[in-house]
PDB file of C-alpha atoms in Angstrom:
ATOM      1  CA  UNK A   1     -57.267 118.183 -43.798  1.00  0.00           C
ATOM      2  CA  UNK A   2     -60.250 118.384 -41.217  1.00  0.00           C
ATOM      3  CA  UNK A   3     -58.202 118.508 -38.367  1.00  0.00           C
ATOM      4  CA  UNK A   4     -56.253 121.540 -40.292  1.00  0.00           C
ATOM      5  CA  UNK A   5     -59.293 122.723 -41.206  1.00  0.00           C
ATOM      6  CA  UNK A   6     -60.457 122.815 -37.371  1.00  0.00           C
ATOM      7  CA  UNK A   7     -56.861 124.618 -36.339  1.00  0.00           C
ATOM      8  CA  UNK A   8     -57.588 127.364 -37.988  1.00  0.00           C
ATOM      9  CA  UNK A   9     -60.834 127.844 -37.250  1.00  0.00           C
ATOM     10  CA  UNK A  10     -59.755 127.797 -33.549  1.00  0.00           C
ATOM     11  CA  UNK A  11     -57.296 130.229 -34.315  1.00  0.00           C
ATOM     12  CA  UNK A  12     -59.634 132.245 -36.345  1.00  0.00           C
ATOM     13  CA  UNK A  13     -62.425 131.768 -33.719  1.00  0.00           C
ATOM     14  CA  UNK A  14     -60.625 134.409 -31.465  1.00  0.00           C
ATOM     15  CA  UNK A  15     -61.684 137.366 -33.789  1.00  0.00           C
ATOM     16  CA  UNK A  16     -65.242 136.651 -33.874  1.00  0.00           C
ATOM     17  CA  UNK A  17     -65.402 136.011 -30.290  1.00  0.00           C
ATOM     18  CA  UNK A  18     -63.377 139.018 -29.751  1.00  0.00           C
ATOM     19  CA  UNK A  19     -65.216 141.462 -31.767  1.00  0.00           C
ATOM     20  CA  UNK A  20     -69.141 140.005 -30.527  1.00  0.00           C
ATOM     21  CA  UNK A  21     -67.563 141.018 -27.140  1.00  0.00           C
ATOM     22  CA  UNK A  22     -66.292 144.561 -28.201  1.00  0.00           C
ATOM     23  CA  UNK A  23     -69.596 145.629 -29.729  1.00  0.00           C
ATOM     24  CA  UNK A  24     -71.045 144.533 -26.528  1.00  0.00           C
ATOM     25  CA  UNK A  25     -69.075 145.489 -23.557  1.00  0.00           C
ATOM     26  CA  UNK A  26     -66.687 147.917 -21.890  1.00  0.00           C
ATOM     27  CA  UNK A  27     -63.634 146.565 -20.119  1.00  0.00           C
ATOM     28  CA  UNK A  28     -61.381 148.572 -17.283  1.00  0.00           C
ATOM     29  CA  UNK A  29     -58.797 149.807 -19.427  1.00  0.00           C
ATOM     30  CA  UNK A  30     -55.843 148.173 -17.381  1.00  0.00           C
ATOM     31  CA  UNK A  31     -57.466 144.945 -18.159  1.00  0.00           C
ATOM     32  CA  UNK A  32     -57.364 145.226 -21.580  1.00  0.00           C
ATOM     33  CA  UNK A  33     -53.679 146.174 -21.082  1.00  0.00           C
ATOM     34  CA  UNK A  34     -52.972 142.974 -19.247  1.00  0.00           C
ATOM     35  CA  UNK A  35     -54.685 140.894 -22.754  1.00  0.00           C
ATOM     36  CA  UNK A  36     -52.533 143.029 -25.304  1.00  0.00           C
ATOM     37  CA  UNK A  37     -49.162 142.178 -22.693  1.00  0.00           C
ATOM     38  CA  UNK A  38     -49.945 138.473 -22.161  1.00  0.00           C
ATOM     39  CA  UNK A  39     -50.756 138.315 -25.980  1.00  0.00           C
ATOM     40  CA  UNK A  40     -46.957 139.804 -26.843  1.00  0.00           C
ATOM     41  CA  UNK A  41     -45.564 137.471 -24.347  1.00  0.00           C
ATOM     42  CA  UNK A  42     -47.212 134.367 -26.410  1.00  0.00           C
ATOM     43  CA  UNK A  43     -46.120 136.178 -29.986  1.00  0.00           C
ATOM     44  CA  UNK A  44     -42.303 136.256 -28.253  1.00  0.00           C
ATOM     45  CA  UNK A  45     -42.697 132.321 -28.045  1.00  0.00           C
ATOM     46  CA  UNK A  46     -43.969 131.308 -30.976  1.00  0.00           C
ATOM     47  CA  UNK A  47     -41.768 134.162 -33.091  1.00  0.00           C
ATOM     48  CA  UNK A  48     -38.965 132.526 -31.623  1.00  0.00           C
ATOM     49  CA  UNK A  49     -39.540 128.648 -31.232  1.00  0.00           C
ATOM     50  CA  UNK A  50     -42.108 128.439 -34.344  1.00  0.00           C
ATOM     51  CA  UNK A  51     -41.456 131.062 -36.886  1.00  0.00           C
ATOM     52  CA  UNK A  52     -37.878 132.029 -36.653  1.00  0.00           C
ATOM     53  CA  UNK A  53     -35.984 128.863 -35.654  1.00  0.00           C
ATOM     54  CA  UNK A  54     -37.979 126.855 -37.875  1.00  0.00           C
ATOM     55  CA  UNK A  55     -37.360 129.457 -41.379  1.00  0.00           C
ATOM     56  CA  UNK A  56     -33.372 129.365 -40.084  1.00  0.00           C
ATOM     57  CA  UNK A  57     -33.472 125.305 -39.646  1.00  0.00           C
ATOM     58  CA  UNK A  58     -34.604 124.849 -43.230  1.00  0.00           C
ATOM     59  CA  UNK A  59     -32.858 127.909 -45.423  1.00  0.00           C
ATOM     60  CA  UNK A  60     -30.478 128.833 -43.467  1.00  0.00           C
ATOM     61  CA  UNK A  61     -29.252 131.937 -41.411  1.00  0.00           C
ATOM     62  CA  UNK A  62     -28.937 134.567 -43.890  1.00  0.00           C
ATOM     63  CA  UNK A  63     -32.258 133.443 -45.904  1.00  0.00           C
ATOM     64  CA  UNK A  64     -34.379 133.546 -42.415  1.00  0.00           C
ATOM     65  CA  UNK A  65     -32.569 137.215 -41.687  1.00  0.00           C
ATOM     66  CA  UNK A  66     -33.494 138.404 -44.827  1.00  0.00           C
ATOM     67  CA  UNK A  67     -37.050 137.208 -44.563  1.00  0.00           C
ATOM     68  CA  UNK A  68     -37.442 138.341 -41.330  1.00  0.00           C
ATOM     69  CA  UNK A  69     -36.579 142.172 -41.756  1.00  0.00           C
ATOM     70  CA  UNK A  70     -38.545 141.873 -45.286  1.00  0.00           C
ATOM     71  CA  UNK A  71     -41.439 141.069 -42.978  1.00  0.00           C
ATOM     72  CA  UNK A  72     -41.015 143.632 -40.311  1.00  0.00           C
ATOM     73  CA  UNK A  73     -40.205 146.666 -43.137  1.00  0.00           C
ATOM     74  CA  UNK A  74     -43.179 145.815 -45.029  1.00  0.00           C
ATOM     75  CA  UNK A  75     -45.526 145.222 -41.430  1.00  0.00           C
ATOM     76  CA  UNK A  76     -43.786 148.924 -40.380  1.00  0.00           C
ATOM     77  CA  UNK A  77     -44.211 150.917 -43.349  1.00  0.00           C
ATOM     78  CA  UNK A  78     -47.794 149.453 -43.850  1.00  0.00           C
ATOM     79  CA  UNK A  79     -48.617 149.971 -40.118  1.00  0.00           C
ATOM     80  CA  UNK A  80     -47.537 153.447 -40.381  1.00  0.00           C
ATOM     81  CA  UNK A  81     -49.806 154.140 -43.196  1.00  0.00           C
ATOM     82  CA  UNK A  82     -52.843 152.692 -41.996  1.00  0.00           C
ATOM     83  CA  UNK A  83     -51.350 155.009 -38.372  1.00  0.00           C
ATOM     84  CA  UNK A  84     -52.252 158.317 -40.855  1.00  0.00           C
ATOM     85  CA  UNK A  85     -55.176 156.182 -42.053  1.00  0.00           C
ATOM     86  CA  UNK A  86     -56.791 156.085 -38.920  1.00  0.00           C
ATOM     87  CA  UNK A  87     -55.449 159.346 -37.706  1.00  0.00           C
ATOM     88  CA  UNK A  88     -55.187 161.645 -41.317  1.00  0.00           C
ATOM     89  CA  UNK A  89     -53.691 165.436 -40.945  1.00  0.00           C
ATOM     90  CA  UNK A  90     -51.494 164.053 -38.091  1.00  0.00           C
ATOM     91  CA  UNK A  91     -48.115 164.693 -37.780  1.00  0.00           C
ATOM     92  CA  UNK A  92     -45.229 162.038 -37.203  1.00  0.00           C
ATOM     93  CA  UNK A  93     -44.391 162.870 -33.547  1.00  0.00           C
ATOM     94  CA  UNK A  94     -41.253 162.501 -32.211  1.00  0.00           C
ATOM     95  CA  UNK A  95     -39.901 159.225 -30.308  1.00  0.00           C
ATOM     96  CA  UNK A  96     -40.289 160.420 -26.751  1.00  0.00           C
ATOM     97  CA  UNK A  97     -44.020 162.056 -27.046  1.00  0.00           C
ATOM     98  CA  UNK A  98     -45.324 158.347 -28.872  1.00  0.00           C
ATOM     99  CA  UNK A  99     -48.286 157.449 -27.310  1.00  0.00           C
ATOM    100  CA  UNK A 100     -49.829 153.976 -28.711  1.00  0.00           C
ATOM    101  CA  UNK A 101     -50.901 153.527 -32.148  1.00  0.00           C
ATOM    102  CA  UNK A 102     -53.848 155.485 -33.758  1.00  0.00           C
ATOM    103  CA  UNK A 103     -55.320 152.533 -35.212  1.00  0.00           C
ATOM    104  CA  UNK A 104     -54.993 151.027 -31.816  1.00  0.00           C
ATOM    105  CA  UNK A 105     -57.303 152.830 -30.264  1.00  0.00           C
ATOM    106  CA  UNK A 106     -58.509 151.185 -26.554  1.00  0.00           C
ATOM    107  CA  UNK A 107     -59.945 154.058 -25.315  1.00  0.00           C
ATOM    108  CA  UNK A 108     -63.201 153.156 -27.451  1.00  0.00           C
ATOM    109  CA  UNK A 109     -63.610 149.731 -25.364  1.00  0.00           C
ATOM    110  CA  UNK A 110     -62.729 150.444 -22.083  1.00  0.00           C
ATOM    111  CA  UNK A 111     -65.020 151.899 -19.431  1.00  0.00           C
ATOM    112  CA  UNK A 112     -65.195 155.713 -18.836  1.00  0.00           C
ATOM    113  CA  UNK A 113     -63.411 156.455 -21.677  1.00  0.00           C
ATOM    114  CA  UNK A 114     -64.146 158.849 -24.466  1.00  0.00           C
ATOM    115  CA  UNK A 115     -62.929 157.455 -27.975  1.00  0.00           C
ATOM    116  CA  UNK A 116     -60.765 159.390 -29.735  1.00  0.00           C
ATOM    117  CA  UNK A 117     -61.294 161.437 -32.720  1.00  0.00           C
ATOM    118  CA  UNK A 118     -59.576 158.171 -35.177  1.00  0.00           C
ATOM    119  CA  UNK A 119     -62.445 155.902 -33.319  1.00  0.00           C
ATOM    120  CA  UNK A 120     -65.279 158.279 -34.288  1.00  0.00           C
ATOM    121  CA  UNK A 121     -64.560 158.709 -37.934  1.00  0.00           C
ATOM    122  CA  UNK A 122     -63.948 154.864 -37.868  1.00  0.00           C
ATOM    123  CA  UNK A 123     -60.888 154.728 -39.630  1.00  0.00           C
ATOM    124  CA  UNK A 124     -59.247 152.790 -36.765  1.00  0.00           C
ATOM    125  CA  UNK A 125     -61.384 149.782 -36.577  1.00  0.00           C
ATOM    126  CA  UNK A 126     -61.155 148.904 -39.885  1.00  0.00           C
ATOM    127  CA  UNK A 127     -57.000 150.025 -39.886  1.00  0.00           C
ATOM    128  CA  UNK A 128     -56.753 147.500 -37.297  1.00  0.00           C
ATOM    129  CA  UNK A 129     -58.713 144.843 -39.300  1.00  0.00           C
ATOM    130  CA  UNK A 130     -56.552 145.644 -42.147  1.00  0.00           C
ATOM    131  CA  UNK A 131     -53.484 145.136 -39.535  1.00  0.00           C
ATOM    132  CA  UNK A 132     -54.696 142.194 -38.255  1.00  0.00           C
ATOM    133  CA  UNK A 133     -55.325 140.415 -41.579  1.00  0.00           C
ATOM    134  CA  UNK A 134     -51.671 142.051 -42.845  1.00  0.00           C
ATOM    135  CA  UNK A 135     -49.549 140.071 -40.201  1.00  0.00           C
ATOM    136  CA  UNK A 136     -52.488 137.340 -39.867  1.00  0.00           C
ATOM    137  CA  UNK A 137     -52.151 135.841 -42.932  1.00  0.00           C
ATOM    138  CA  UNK A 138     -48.115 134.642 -43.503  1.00  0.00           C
ATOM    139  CA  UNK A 139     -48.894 133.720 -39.340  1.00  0.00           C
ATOM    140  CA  UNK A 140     -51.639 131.210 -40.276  1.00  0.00           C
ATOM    141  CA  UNK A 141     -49.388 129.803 -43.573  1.00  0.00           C
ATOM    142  CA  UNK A 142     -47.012 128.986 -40.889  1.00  0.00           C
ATOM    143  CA  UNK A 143     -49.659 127.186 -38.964  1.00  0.00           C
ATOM    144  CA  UNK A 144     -50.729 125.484 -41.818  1.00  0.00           C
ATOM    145  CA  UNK A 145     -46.712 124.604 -42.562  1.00  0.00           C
ATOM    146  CA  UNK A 146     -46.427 123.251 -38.936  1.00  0.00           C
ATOM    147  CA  UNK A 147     -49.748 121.515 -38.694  1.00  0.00           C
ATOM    148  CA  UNK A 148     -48.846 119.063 -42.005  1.00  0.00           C
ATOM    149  CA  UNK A 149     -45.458 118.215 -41.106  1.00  0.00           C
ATOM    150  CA  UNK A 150     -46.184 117.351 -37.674  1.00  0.00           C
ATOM    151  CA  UNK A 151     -44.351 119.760 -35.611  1.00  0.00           C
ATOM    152  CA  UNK A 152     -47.066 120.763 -33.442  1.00  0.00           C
ATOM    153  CA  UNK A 153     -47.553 124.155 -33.609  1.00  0.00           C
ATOM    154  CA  UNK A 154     -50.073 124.177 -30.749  1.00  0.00           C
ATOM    155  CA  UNK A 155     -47.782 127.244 -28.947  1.00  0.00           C
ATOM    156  CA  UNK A 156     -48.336 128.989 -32.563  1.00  0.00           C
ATOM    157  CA  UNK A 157     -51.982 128.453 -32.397  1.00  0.00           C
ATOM    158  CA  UNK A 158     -52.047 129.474 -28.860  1.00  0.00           C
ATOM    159  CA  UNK A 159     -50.441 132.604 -29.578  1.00  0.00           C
ATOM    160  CA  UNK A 160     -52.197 133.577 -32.765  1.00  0.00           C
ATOM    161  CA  UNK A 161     -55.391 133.111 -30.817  1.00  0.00           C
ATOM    162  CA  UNK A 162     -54.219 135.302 -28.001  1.00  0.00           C
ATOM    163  CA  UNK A 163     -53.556 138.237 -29.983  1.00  0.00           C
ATOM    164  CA  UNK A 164     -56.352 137.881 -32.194  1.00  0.00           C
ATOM    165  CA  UNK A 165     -58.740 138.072 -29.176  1.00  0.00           C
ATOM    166  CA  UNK A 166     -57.700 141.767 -27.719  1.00  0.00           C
ATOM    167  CA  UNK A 167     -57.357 143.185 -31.291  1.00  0.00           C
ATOM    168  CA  UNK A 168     -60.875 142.259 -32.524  1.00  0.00           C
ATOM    169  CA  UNK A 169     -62.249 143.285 -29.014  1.00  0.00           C
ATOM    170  CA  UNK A 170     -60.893 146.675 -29.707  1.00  0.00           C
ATOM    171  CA  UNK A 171     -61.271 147.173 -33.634  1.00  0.00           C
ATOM    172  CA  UNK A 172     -64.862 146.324 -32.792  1.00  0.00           C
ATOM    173  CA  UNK A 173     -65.473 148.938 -30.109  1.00  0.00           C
ATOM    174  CA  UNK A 174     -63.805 151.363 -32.684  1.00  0.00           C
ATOM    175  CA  UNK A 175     -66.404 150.731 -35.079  1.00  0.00           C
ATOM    176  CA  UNK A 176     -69.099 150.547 -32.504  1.00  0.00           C
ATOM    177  CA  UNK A 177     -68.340 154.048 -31.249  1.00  0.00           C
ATOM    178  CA  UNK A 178     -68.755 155.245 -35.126  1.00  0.00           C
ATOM    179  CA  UNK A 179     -72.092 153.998 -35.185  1.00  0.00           C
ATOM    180  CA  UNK A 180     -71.665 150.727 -37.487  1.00  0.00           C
ATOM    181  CA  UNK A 181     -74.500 148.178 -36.560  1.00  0.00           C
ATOM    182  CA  UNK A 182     -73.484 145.136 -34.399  1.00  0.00           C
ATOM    183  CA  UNK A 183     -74.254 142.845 -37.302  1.00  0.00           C
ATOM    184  CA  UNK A 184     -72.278 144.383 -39.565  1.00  0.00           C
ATOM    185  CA  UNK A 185     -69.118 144.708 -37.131  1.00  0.00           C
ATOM    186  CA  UNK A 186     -69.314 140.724 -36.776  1.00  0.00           C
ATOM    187  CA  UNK A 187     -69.954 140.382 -39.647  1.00  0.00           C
ATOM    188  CA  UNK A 188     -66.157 142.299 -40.991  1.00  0.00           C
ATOM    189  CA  UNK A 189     -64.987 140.360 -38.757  1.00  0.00           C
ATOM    190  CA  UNK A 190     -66.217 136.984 -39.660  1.00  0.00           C
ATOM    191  CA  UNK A 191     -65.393 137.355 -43.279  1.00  0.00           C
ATOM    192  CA  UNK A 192     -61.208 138.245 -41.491  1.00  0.00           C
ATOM    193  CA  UNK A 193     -61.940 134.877 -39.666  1.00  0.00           C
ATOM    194  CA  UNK A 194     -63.066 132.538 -42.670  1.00  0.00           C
ATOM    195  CA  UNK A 195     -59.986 134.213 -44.766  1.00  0.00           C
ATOM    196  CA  UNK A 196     -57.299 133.236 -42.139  1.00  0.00           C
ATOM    197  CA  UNK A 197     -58.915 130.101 -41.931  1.00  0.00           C
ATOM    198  CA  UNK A 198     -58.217 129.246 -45.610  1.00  0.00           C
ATOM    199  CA  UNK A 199     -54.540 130.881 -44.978  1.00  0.00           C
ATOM    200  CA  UNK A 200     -54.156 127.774 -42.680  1.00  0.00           C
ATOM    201  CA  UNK A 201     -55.155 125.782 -45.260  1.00  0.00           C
ATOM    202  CA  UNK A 202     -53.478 126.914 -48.195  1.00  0.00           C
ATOM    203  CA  UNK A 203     -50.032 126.575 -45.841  1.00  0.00           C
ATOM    204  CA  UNK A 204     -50.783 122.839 -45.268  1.00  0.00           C
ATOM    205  CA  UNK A 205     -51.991 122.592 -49.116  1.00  0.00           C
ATOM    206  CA  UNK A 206     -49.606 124.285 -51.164  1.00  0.00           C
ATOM    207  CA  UNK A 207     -46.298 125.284 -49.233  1.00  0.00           C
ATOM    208  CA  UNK A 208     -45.969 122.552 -46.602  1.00  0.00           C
ATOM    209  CA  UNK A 209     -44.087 119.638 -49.764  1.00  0.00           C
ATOM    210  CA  UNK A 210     -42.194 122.927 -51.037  1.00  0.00           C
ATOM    211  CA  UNK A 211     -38.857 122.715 -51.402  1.00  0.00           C
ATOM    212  CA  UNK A 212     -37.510 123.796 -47.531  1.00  0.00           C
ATOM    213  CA  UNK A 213     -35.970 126.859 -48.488  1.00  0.00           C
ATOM    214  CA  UNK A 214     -39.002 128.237 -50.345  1.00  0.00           C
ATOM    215  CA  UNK A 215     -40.941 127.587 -47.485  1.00  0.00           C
ATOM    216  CA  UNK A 216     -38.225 129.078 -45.090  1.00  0.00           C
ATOM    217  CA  UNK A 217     -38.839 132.751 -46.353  1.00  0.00           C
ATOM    218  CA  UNK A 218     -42.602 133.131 -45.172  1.00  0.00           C
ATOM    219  CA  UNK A 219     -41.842 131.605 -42.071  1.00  0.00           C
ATOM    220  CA  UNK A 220     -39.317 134.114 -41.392  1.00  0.00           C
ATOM    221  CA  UNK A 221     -41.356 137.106 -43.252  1.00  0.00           C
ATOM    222  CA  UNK A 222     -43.926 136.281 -40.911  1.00  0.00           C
ATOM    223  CA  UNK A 223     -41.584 136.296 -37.860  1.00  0.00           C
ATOM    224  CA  UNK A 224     -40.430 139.669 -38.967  1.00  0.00           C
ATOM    225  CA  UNK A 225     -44.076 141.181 -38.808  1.00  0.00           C
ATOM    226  CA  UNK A 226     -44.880 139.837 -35.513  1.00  0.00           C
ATOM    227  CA  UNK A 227     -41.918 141.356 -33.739  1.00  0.00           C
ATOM    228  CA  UNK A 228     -42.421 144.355 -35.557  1.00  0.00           C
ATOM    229  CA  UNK A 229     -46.207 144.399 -34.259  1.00  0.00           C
ATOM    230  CA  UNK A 230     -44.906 143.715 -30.713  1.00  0.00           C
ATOM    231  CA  UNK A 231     -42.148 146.487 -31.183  1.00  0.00           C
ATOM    232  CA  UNK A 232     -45.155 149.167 -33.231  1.00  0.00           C
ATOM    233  CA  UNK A 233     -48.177 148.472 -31.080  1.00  0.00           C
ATOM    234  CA  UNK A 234     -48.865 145.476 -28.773  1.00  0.00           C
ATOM    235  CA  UNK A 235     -46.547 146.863 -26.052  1.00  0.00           C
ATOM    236  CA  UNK A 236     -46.442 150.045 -26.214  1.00  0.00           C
ATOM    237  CA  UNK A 237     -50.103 150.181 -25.903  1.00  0.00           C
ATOM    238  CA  UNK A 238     -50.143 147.788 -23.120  1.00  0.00           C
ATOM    239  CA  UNK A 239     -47.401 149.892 -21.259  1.00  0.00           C
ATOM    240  CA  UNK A 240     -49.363 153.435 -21.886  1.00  0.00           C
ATOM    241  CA  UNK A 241     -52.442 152.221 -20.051  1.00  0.00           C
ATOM    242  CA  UNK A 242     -50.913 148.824 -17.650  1.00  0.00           C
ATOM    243  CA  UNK A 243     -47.819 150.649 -16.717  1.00  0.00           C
ATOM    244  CA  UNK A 244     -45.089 148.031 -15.233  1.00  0.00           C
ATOM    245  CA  UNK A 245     -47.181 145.595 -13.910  1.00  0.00           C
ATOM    246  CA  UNK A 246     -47.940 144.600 -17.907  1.00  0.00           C
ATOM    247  CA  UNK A 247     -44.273 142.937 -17.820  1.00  0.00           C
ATOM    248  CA  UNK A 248     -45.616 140.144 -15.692  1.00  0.00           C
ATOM    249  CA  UNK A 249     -48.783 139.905 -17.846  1.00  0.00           C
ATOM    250  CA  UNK A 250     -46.282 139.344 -20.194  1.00  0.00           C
ATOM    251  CA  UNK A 251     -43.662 136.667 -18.502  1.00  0.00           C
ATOM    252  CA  UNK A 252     -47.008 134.810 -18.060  1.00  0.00           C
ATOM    253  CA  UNK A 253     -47.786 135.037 -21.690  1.00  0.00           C
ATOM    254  CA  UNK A 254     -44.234 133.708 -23.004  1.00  0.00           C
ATOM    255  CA  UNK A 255     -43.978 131.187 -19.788  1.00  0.00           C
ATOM    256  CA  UNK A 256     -47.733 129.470 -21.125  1.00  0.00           C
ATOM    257  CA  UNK A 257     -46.853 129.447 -24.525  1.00  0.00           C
ATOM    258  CA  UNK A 258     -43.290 127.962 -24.108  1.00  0.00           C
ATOM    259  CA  UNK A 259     -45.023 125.358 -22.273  1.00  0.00           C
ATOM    260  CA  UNK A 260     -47.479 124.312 -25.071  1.00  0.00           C
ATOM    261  CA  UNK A 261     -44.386 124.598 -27.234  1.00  0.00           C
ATOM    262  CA  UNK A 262     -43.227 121.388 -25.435  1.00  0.00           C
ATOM    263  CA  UNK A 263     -46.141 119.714 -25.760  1.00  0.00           C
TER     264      UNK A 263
END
């Protein structure tokens, strides 16, 4: 249990470390491209080799399908809300003018940028929290899942950690901009750190014995909401301010992570 208890706090540690940089810095905005591309890359692996194959291995094809566009209609219709959330009186605009996500707001932590008008009313740092703790959660079950029945998981954690880093960096600049004290920016996102830490735990506690194909349908719900993260915001984002070079950003992200996965 300690040593579960220690993955997730690893995995968990990326958002406090992440945000305690965001309310501190600004970062060339191409940089901060490269983190949101390498973190997809990683998200591709573990999706694939840790979420996906793993829910289809123990229910079966059509229960891991299900589960997985469960998980990316919920994480699209959710992210789309908290979009107006962070963004309200805005219109739907059409596929070819999409720009980024609202919520996803990097303008507020690079350098020489002005924040946008979601950043200033600080809706989109705390959409993004919400985001992060909405496909966060059935990701660190799955870590917990992996953790107690031995299958490694350390491409998972990898992963997890990656994305958690850029997203906190940036949900905390967002609230910076709107005026929200340093302490209490850590401080949101401590309290998103300690509860994905105990979603780590309750995965090893309560679902990792479960009968396989119980367990197979948040391992496959949570697939579902990472590729529709990737699809929704992690890569578009990246491409609007890294342009093509983000795709090796991106290779390196999936090549490092398969790699652990083998480990």
């Amino acid at each position: 249990m300690w040593a579960t208890l220690l993955f997730g706090a690893v995995a968990s540690s990326a958002l406090v470390i992440g945000a305690a940089i965001g309310v501190r810095f600004e970062l060339p905005k191409r940089l901060l491209a490269m983190l949101l591309a390498f973190a997809a890359g990683a998200l591709i692996t573990a999706l694939s080799f840790e979420l996906f194959e793993d829910s289809y291995e123990r229910g079966g094809i059509w229960l891991a399908a299900i589960g997985l566009f469960v998980g990316a209609i919920v994480f699209t219709v959710l992210s789309a809300l908290l979009d107006r959330w962070a963004q309200p009186g805005a219109r739907a605009k059409p596929a070819d003018e999409y720009r980024g996500s609202a919520k996803l707001d990097t303008d507020a932590a690079a350098q020489q940028r002005p924040a946008s008008t979601a950043t200033t009313r600080g809706a989109a740092g705390l959409a993004l929290l919400a985001a992060v703790t909405l496909d966060g959660v059935p990701e660190n079950l799955a870590l917990g899942i992996s953790l107690t029945e031995g299958t490694g998981g350390i491409a998972l954690l990898a992963a997890i950690f990656v994305s958690n880093f850029p997203e906190a960096l940036v949900g905390a600049a967002s609230m910076r901009e709107q005026g929200r004290s340093k302490a209490q920016v850590i401080g949101l996102w401590t309290i998103c750190a300690v509860l994905l830490t105990f979603a780590v735990l309750a995965g090893a506690a309560w679902l990792a014995d479960t009968d396989p194909a119980v367990v197979s349908l948040p391992l496959a719900f949570a697939a579902g909401a990472v590729i529709a993260s990737l699809a929704d915001t992690l890569m578009p984002e990246a491409f609007e301010h890294g342009g093509p070079a983000v795709a090796l950003s991106t290779a390196a992200g999936f090549v490092l992570s398969f790699i652990l996965s083998l480990a």
